mmCIF file of N, CA and C in Angstrom:
data_model
loop_
_atom_site.group_PDB
_atom_site.id
_atom_site.type_symbol
_atom_site.label_atom_id
_atom_site.label_comp_id
_atom_site.label_asym_id
_atom_site.label_seq_id
_atom_site.Cartn_x
_atom_site.Cartn_y
_atom_site.Cartn_z
ATOM 1 N N MET T 248 74.902 97.830 21.122
ATOM 2 C CA MET T 248 74.087 99.355 20.558
ATOM 3 C C MET T 248 74.655 100.366 21.259
ATOM 4 N N ARG T 249 74.356 101.226 20.833
ATOM 5 C CA ARG T 249 74.915 102.199 21.583
ATOM 6 C C ARG T 249 73.446 103.415 22.060
ATOM 7 N N TYR T 250 73.295 104.271 23.015
ATOM 8 C CA TYR T 250 72.112 104.283 23.314
ATOM 9 C C TYR T 250 72.541 105.826 23.774
ATOM 10 N N LEU T 251 71.815 107.084 23.223
ATOM 11 C CA LEU T 251 71.423 108.228 24.102
ATOM 12 C C LEU T 251 70.411 108.228 24.963
ATOM 13 N N ILE T 252 70.705 108.835 26.330
ATOM 14 C CA ILE T 252 69.904 109.180 27.305
ATOM 15 C C ILE T 252 69.787 110.292 27.981
ATOM 16 N N GLN T 253 69.008 110.649 27.490
ATOM 17 C CA GLN T 253 68.617 112.183 28.299
ATOM 18 C C GLN T 253 67.952 111.794 29.148
ATOM 19 N N LEU T 254 68.400 112.613 30.719
ATOM 20 C CA LEU T 254 67.484 112.584 31.907
ATOM 21 C C LEU T 254 67.537 113.251 33.070
ATOM 22 N N GLU T 255 66.370 113.730 33.513
ATOM 23 C CA GLU T 255 66.071 114.909 34.572
ATOM 24 C C GLU T 255 65.489 114.243 35.443
ATOM 25 N N VAL T 256 66.100 114.814 36.428
ATOM 26 C CA VAL T 256 66.636 114.078 38.268
ATOM 27 C C VAL T 256 65.039 114.768 38.780
ATOM 28 N N LYS T 257 63.997 113.995 39.067
ATOM 29 C CA LYS T 257 63.257 114.245 39.808
ATOM 30 C C LYS T 257 62.344 113.751 40.895
ATOM 31 N N LEU T 258 63.081 114.168 41.929
ATOM 32 C CA LEU T 258 62.954 113.745 43.868
ATOM 33 C C LEU T 258 61.889 114.592 44.066
ATOM 34 N N PRO T 259 61.399 113.606 45.041
ATOM 35 C CA PRO T 259 59.926 114.630 45.383
ATOM 36 C C PRO T 259 60.751 115.753 46.424
ATOM 37 N N SER T 260 60.187 116.890 46.761
ATOM 38 C CA SER T 260 60.255 117.949 47.970
ATOM 39 C C SER T 260 60.325 117.445 49.009
ATOM 40 N N SER T 261 59.506 116.278 49.717
ATOM 41 C CA SER T 261 59.475 115.629 50.746
ATOM 42 C C SER T 261 60.350 114.881 51.186
ATOM 43 N N MET T 262 61.498 113.973 50.530
ATOM 44 C CA MET T 262 62.366 113.463 50.334
ATOM 45 C C MET T 262 63.562 114.115 51.260
ATOM 46 N N PRO T 263 63.537 113.499 52.811
ATOM 47 C CA PRO T 263 64.559 113.945 53.582
ATOM 48 C C PRO T 263 66.046 114.293 52.777
ATOM 49 N N ASP T 264 66.951 115.249 53.688
ATOM 50 C CA ASP T 264 68.125 115.522 53.113
ATOM 51 C C ASP T 264 69.298 113.951 53.134
ATOM 52 N N ASP T 265 68.612 113.648 54.149
ATOM 53 C CA ASP T 265 69.950 112.458 54.589
ATOM 54 C C ASP T 265 69.298 111.464 53.442
ATOM 55 N N ALA T 266 68.276 111.605 52.805
ATOM 56 C CA ALA T 266 68.008 109.955 52.246
ATOM 57 C C ALA T 266 68.477 110.692 50.517
ATOM 58 N N VAL T 267 68.146 111.426 50.779
ATOM 59 C CA VAL T 267 68.881 112.647 49.167
ATOM 60 C C VAL T 267 70.120 112.517 49.192
ATOM 61 N N ALA T 268 70.990 112.103 49.635
ATOM 62 C CA ALA T 268 72.461 112.327 50.063
ATOM 63 C C ALA T 268 72.808 110.878 50.108
ATOM 64 N N GLU T 269 72.063 109.937 50.626
ATOM 65 C CA GLU T 269 72.340 108.689 50.314
ATOM 66 C C GLU T 269 72.582 108.105 49.255
ATOM 67 N N LEU T 270 70.874 108.536 48.369
ATOM 68 C CA LEU T 270 70.820 107.556 47.375
ATOM 69 C C LEU T 270 71.628 109.006 46.161
ATOM 70 N N ARG T 271 71.784 109.793 46.308
ATOM 71 C CA ARG T 271 73.104 109.927 45.491
ATOM 72 C C ARG T 271 74.340 109.593 45.639
ATOM 73 N N ALA T 272 74.900 109.533 46.261
ATOM 74 C CA ALA T 272 76.142 108.775 46.768
ATOM 75 C C ALA T 272 75.989 107.147 46.353
ATOM 76 N N ARG T 273 74.885 106.930 46.332
ATOM 77 C CA ARG T 273 74.816 105.578 45.734
ATOM 78 C C ARG T 273 74.636 105.368 44.526
ATOM 79 N N GLU T 274 74.053 106.365 43.676
ATOM 80 C CA GLU T 274 74.479 106.903 41.946
ATOM 81 C C GLU T 274 75.265 107.109 41.423
ATOM 82 N N ARG T 275 76.473 107.664 42.298
ATOM 83 C CA ARG T 275 77.329 108.407 41.885
ATOM 84 C C ARG T 275 78.626 106.945 41.589
ATOM 85 N N ASP T 276 78.372 106.485 43.289
ATOM 86 C CA ASP T 276 78.972 105.128 42.793
ATOM 87 C C ASP T 276 78.734 103.331 41.991
ATOM 88 N N HIS T 277 77.607 103.928 41.373
ATOM 89 C CA HIS T 277 76.944 102.941 40.508
ATOM 90 C C HIS T 277 77.307 103.552 39.273
ATOM 91 N N ALA T 278 77.236 104.847 39.392
ATOM 92 C CA ALA T 278 77.645 105.477 37.660
ATOM 93 C C ALA T 278 79.578 105.077 37.621
ATOM 94 N N ILE T 279 79.948 105.460 38.192
ATOM 95 C CA ILE T 279 81.368 105.159 38.374
ATOM 96 C C ILE T 279 81.710 103.845 37.724
ATOM 97 N N ASN T 280 80.928 102.652 38.257
ATOM 98 C CA ASN T 280 80.933 100.479 38.655
ATOM 99 C C ASN T 280 80.886 100.514 36.475
ATOM 100 N N LEU T 281 79.534 101.390 36.419
ATOM 101 C CA LEU T 281 79.212 101.871 35.066
ATOM 102 C C LEU T 281 80.091 101.722 33.910
ATOM 103 N N GLN T 282 80.830 102.825 34.227
ATOM 104 C CA GLN T 282 82.046 103.660 33.568
ATOM 105 C C GLN T 282 83.109 102.168 33.510
ATOM 106 N N LYS T 283 83.572 102.094 34.525
ATOM 107 C CA LYS T 283 84.522 101.180 34.270
ATOM 108 C C LYS T 283 84.230 99.761 33.748
ATOM 109 N N SER T 284 83.083 99.744 33.330
ATOM 110 C CA SER T 284 83.143 98.441 33.203
ATOM 111 C C SER T 284 82.502 98.657 31.751
ATOM 112 N N GLY T 285 82.668 99.756 31.459
ATOM 113 C CA GLY T 285 82.454 100.059 29.726
ATOM 114 C C GLY T 285 80.960 100.549 29.202
ATOM 115 N N GLU T 286 80.247 99.870 30.138
ATOM 116 C CA GLU T 286 78.621 100.008 29.545
ATOM 117 C C GLU T 286 78.440 101.783 30.033
ATOM 118 N N MET T 287 78.809 102.409 30.753
ATOM 119 C CA MET T 287 78.338 104.007 30.457
ATOM 120 C C MET T 287 79.484 104.521 29.366
ATOM 121 N N VAL T 288 79.442 104.779 28.741
ATOM 122 C CA VAL T 288 80.637 105.341 27.762
ATOM 123 C C VAL T 288 80.801 107.038 27.979
ATOM 124 N N HIS T 289 79.663 107.464 27.561
ATOM 125 C CA HIS T 289 80.015 108.882 28.565
ATOM 126 C C HIS T 289 79.088 109.639 29.342
ATOM 127 N N LEU T 290 78.785 110.129 29.847
ATOM 128 C CA LEU T 290 78.285 111.288 31.027
ATOM 129 C C LEU T 290 78.712 112.286 31.254
ATOM 130 N N TRP T 291 77.427 112.998 31.079
ATOM 131 C CA TRP T 291 77.592 114.783 31.039
ATOM 132 C C TRP T 291 76.316 115.143 32.421
ATOM 133 N N ARG T 292 76.833 116.285 32.648
ATOM 134 C CA ARG T 292 75.865 117.456 33.389
ATOM 135 C C ARG T 292 75.535 118.049 32.606
ATOM 136 N N VAL T 293 73.948 118.151 32.609
ATOM 137 C CA VAL T 293 73.692 119.462 31.848
ATOM 138 C C VAL T 293 73.530 120.504 32.538
ATOM 139 N N ALA T 294 74.242 121.603 32.329
ATOM 140 C CA ALA T 294 74.686 122.851 33.158
ATOM 141 C C ALA T 294 72.991 123.857 33.260
ATOM 142 N N GLY T 295 72.852 123.801 34.496
ATOM 143 C CA GLY T 295 71.599 124.878 35.515
ATOM 144 C C GLY T 295 70.127 123.780 35.525
ATOM 145 N N ARG T 296 70.294 122.223 35.385
ATOM 146 C CA ARG T 296 69.512 121.597 35.424
ATOM 147 C C ARG T 296 70.072 120.552 36.209
ATOM 148 N N ALA T 297 69.273 119.638 37.094
ATOM 149 C CA ALA T 297 69.436 118.100 37.465
ATOM 150 C C ALA T 297 68.926 117.693 36.750
ATOM 151 N N ALA T 298 70.152 117.249 35.224
ATOM 152 C CA ALA T 298 69.922 116.653 34.501
ATOM 153 C C ALA T 298 71.579 116.524 33.946
ATOM 154 N N ALA T 299 71.097 115.196 32.975
ATOM 155 C CA ALA T 299 72.150 114.671 32.530
ATOM 156 C C ALA T 299 72.281 113.907 30.668
ATOM 157 N N VAL T 300 72.769 114.167 29.924
ATOM 158 C CA VAL T 300 73.125 113.279 29.038
ATOM 159 C C VAL T 300 73.524 112.125 29.107
ATOM 160 N N VAL T 301 73.631 110.926 28.773
ATOM 161 C CA VAL T 301 74.794 109.965 28.697
ATOM 162 C C VAL T 301 74.313 108.936 27.600
ATOM 163 N N VAL T 302 75.839 107.846 27.285
ATOM 164 C CA VAL T 302 75.333 107.109 26.394
ATOM 165 C C VAL T 302 76.177 106.058 26.702
ATOM 166 N N ILE T 303 75.193 105.069 26.561
ATOM 167 C CA ILE T 303 75.271 103.799 27.198
ATOM 168 C C ILE T 303 75.348 102.946 25.991
ATOM 169 N N GLU T 304 76.531 101.991 26.252
ATOM 170 C CA GLU T 304 76.739 100.566 25.261
ATOM 171 C C GLU T 304 75.901 99.067 25.883
ATOM 172 N N ALA T 305 74.992 98.811 25.164
ATOM 173 C CA ALA T 305 74.294 97.577 25.638
ATOM 174 C C ALA T 305 74.086 96.681 24.812
ATOM 175 N N LYS T 306 74.147 95.451 25.246
ATOM 176 C CA LYS T 306 73.866 93.912 24.039
ATOM 177 C C LYS T 306 72.420 94.539 23.077
ATOM 178 N N ASP T 307 71.701 94.838 23.537
ATOM 179 C CA ASP T 307 70.448 95.047 22.896
ATOM 180 C C ASP T 307 69.138 95.722 24.066
ATOM 181 N N HIS T 308 68.137 95.496 23.665
ATOM 182 C CA HIS T 308 67.363 96.737 24.100
ATOM 183 C C HIS T 308 66.862 96.421 25.850
ATOM 184 N N ASN T 309 66.594 94.947 25.775
ATOM 185 C CA ASN T 309 67.069 94.017 27.627
ATOM 186 C C ASN T 309 67.822 94.688 28.156
ATOM 187 N N ASP T 310 69.368 94.671 27.338
ATOM 188 C CA ASP T 310 70.224 94.730 28.254
ATOM 189 C C ASP T 310 70.716 96.125 28.703
ATOM 190 N N LEU T 311 69.933 97.334 27.875
ATOM 191 C CA LEU T 311 69.587 98.642 28.534
ATOM 192 C C LEU T 311 68.443 98.256 29.433
ATOM 193 N N HIS T 312 67.431 98.165 29.130
ATOM 194 C CA HIS T 312 67.108 98.252 30.355
ATOM 195 C C HIS T 312 67.064 98.251 31.728
ATOM 196 N N ARG T 313 68.058 96.454 31.802
ATOM 197 C CA ARG T 313 68.421 96.223 33.015
ATOM 198 C C ARG T 313 69.848 97.202 33.155
ATOM 199 N N ILE T 314 70.556 97.874 32.326
ATOM 200 C CA ILE T 314 71.053 99.102 32.727
ATOM 201 C C ILE T 314 70.422 100.143 33.635
ATOM 202 N N LEU T 315 69.673 100.737 32.845
ATOM 203 C CA LEU T 315 68.729 101.599 33.377
ATOM 204 C C LEU T 315 68.320 101.282 34.676
ATOM 205 N N THR T 316 67.401 100.722 34.758
ATOM 206 C CA THR T 316 66.700 100.121 36.302
ATOM 207 C C THR T 316 67.965 99.630 37.536
ATOM 208 N N SER T 317 68.755 99.433 36.587
ATOM 209 C CA SER T 317 69.976 99.155 38.287
ATOM 210 C C SER T 317 70.316 100.289 38.502
ATOM 211 N N LEU T 318 70.182 101.635 38.155
ATOM 212 C CA LEU T 318 70.488 102.917 38.808
ATOM 213 C C LEU T 318 69.412 103.318 40.508
ATOM 214 N N PRO T 319 70.358 103.382 41.091
ATOM 215 C CA PRO T 319 69.725 104.081 42.282
ATOM 216 C C PRO T 319 68.349 104.883 42.026
ATOM 217 N N MET T 320 68.965 106.068 41.331
ATOM 218 C CA MET T 320 67.423 107.118 40.994
ATOM 219 C C MET T 320 67.035 106.727 39.660
ATOM 220 N N TYR T 321 67.062 105.580 39.012
ATOM 221 C CA TYR T 321 65.869 105.404 38.163
ATOM 222 C C TYR T 321 64.623 105.704 38.678
ATOM 223 N N ASN T 322 63.739 105.968 39.571
ATOM 224 C CA ASN T 322 62.477 105.736 39.663
ATOM 225 C C ASN T 322 62.323 107.240 39.721
ATOM 226 N N TYR T 323 63.209 108.294 39.763
ATOM 227 C CA TYR T 323 63.021 109.708 39.944
ATOM 228 C C TYR T 323 63.753 110.356 38.622
ATOM 229 N N PHE T 324 63.724 109.686 37.793
ATOM 230 C CA PHE T 324 63.933 110.026 36.579
ATOM 231 C C PHE T 324 62.663 110.459 36.118
ATOM 232 N N GLU T 325 62.720 111.489 35.046
ATOM 233 C CA GLU T 325 61.887 111.222 33.586
ATOM 234 C C GLU T 325 63.509 111.413 32.314
ATOM 235 N N LEU T 326 63.493 110.230 31.474
ATOM 236 C CA LEU T 326 64.538 110.092 30.621
ATOM 237 C C LEU T 326 63.598 109.617 28.988
ATOM 238 N N SER T 327 64.288 109.919 28.343
ATOM 239 C CA SER T 327 64.068 109.569 26.536
ATOM 240 C C SER T 327 65.811 108.947 26.163
ATOM 241 N N VAL T 328 64.917 107.536 25.202
ATOM 242 C CA VAL T 328 66.132 107.045 24.737
ATOM 243 C C VAL T 328 66.144 107.133 23.393
ATOM 244 N N THR T 329 67.278 107.335 22.666
ATOM 245 C CA THR T 329 67.297 107.072 21.398
ATOM 246 C C THR T 329 68.599 105.938 20.965
ATOM 247 N N ALA T 330 68.103 105.248 19.871
ATOM 248 C CA ALA T 330 68.961 104.371 19.414
ATOM 249 C C ALA T 330 70.077 104.951 18.929
ATOM 250 N N LEU T 331 71.470 105.083 18.634
ATOM 251 C CA LEU T 331 72.471 105.501 17.905
ATOM 252 C C LEU T 331 73.163 104.540 16.908
ATOM 253 N N ALA T 332 73.093 105.100 15.290
ATOM 254 C CA ALA T 332 73.873 104.625 14.731
ATOM 255 C C ALA T 332 75.202 105.314 14.496
ATOM 256 N N ASP T 333 75.711 104.381 13.605
ATOM 257 C CA ASP T 333 77.222 104.875 13.282
ATOM 258 C C ASP T 333 77.059 105.789 11.721
ATOM 259 N N HIS T 334 77.845 107.577 11.942
ATOM 260 C CA HIS T 334 76.970 107.998 10.886
ATOM 261 C C HIS T 334 78.571 107.944 9.876
ATOM 262 N N PRO T 335 77.985 108.003 8.816
ATOM 263 C CA PRO T 335 79.462 107.467 7.482
ATOM 264 C C PRO T 335 80.460 109.157 7.198
ATOM 265 N N SER T 336 79.974 110.079 7.749
ATOM 266 C CA SER T 336 81.454 110.717 7.853
ATOM 267 C C SER T 336 81.804 110.996 9.005
ATOM 268 N N ALA T 337 82.031 110.329 10.441
ATOM 269 C CA ALA T 337 82.257 110.408 11.215
ATOM 270 C C ALA T 337 83.437 109.567 11.732
ATOM 271 N N LEU T 338 84.689 110.642 12.184
ATOM 272 C CA LEU T 338 86.118 109.936 12.116
ATOM 273 C C LEU T 338 86.221 108.800 12.828
ATOM 274 N N PRO T 339 87.235 108.150 12.574
ATOM 275 C CA PRO T 339 87.270 107.444 13.572
ATOM 276 C C PRO T 339 87.957 107.900 14.803
ATOM 277 N N PRO T 340 87.583 107.085 15.923
ATOM 278 C CA PRO T 340 88.297 107.532 17.379
ATOM 279 C C PRO T 340 89.774 107.637 17.144
ATOM 280 N N ALA T 341 90.375 109.066 18.100
ATOM 281 C CA ALA T 341 91.713 109.010 18.020
ATOM 282 C C ALA T 341 92.475 108.146 18.785
ATOM 283 N N GLY T 342 93.841 107.080 17.796
ATOM 284 C CA GLY T 342 94.218 106.281 19.024
ATOM 285 C C GLY T 342 93.820 105.618 19.037
#
């Protein structure tokens, strides 16, 4: 199953800069691992905002929950989840 995740990062203004840097580094490393595993299919930054749009491949809703809650910054996200289905007019992937 594929899911569209729209998320906004809401870090507390009181969080020390070194803690923010460490958290962002952990998030980046984990996102790279999720992409390599095929669970994070696409990742985009939203221009001009502390936000991202992500497509996740998961076995089911519980697997999606596992993937999302594994993200180091999960507790600082405002997110929405939309289940995706194939569109009959979509072209097949190239290659």
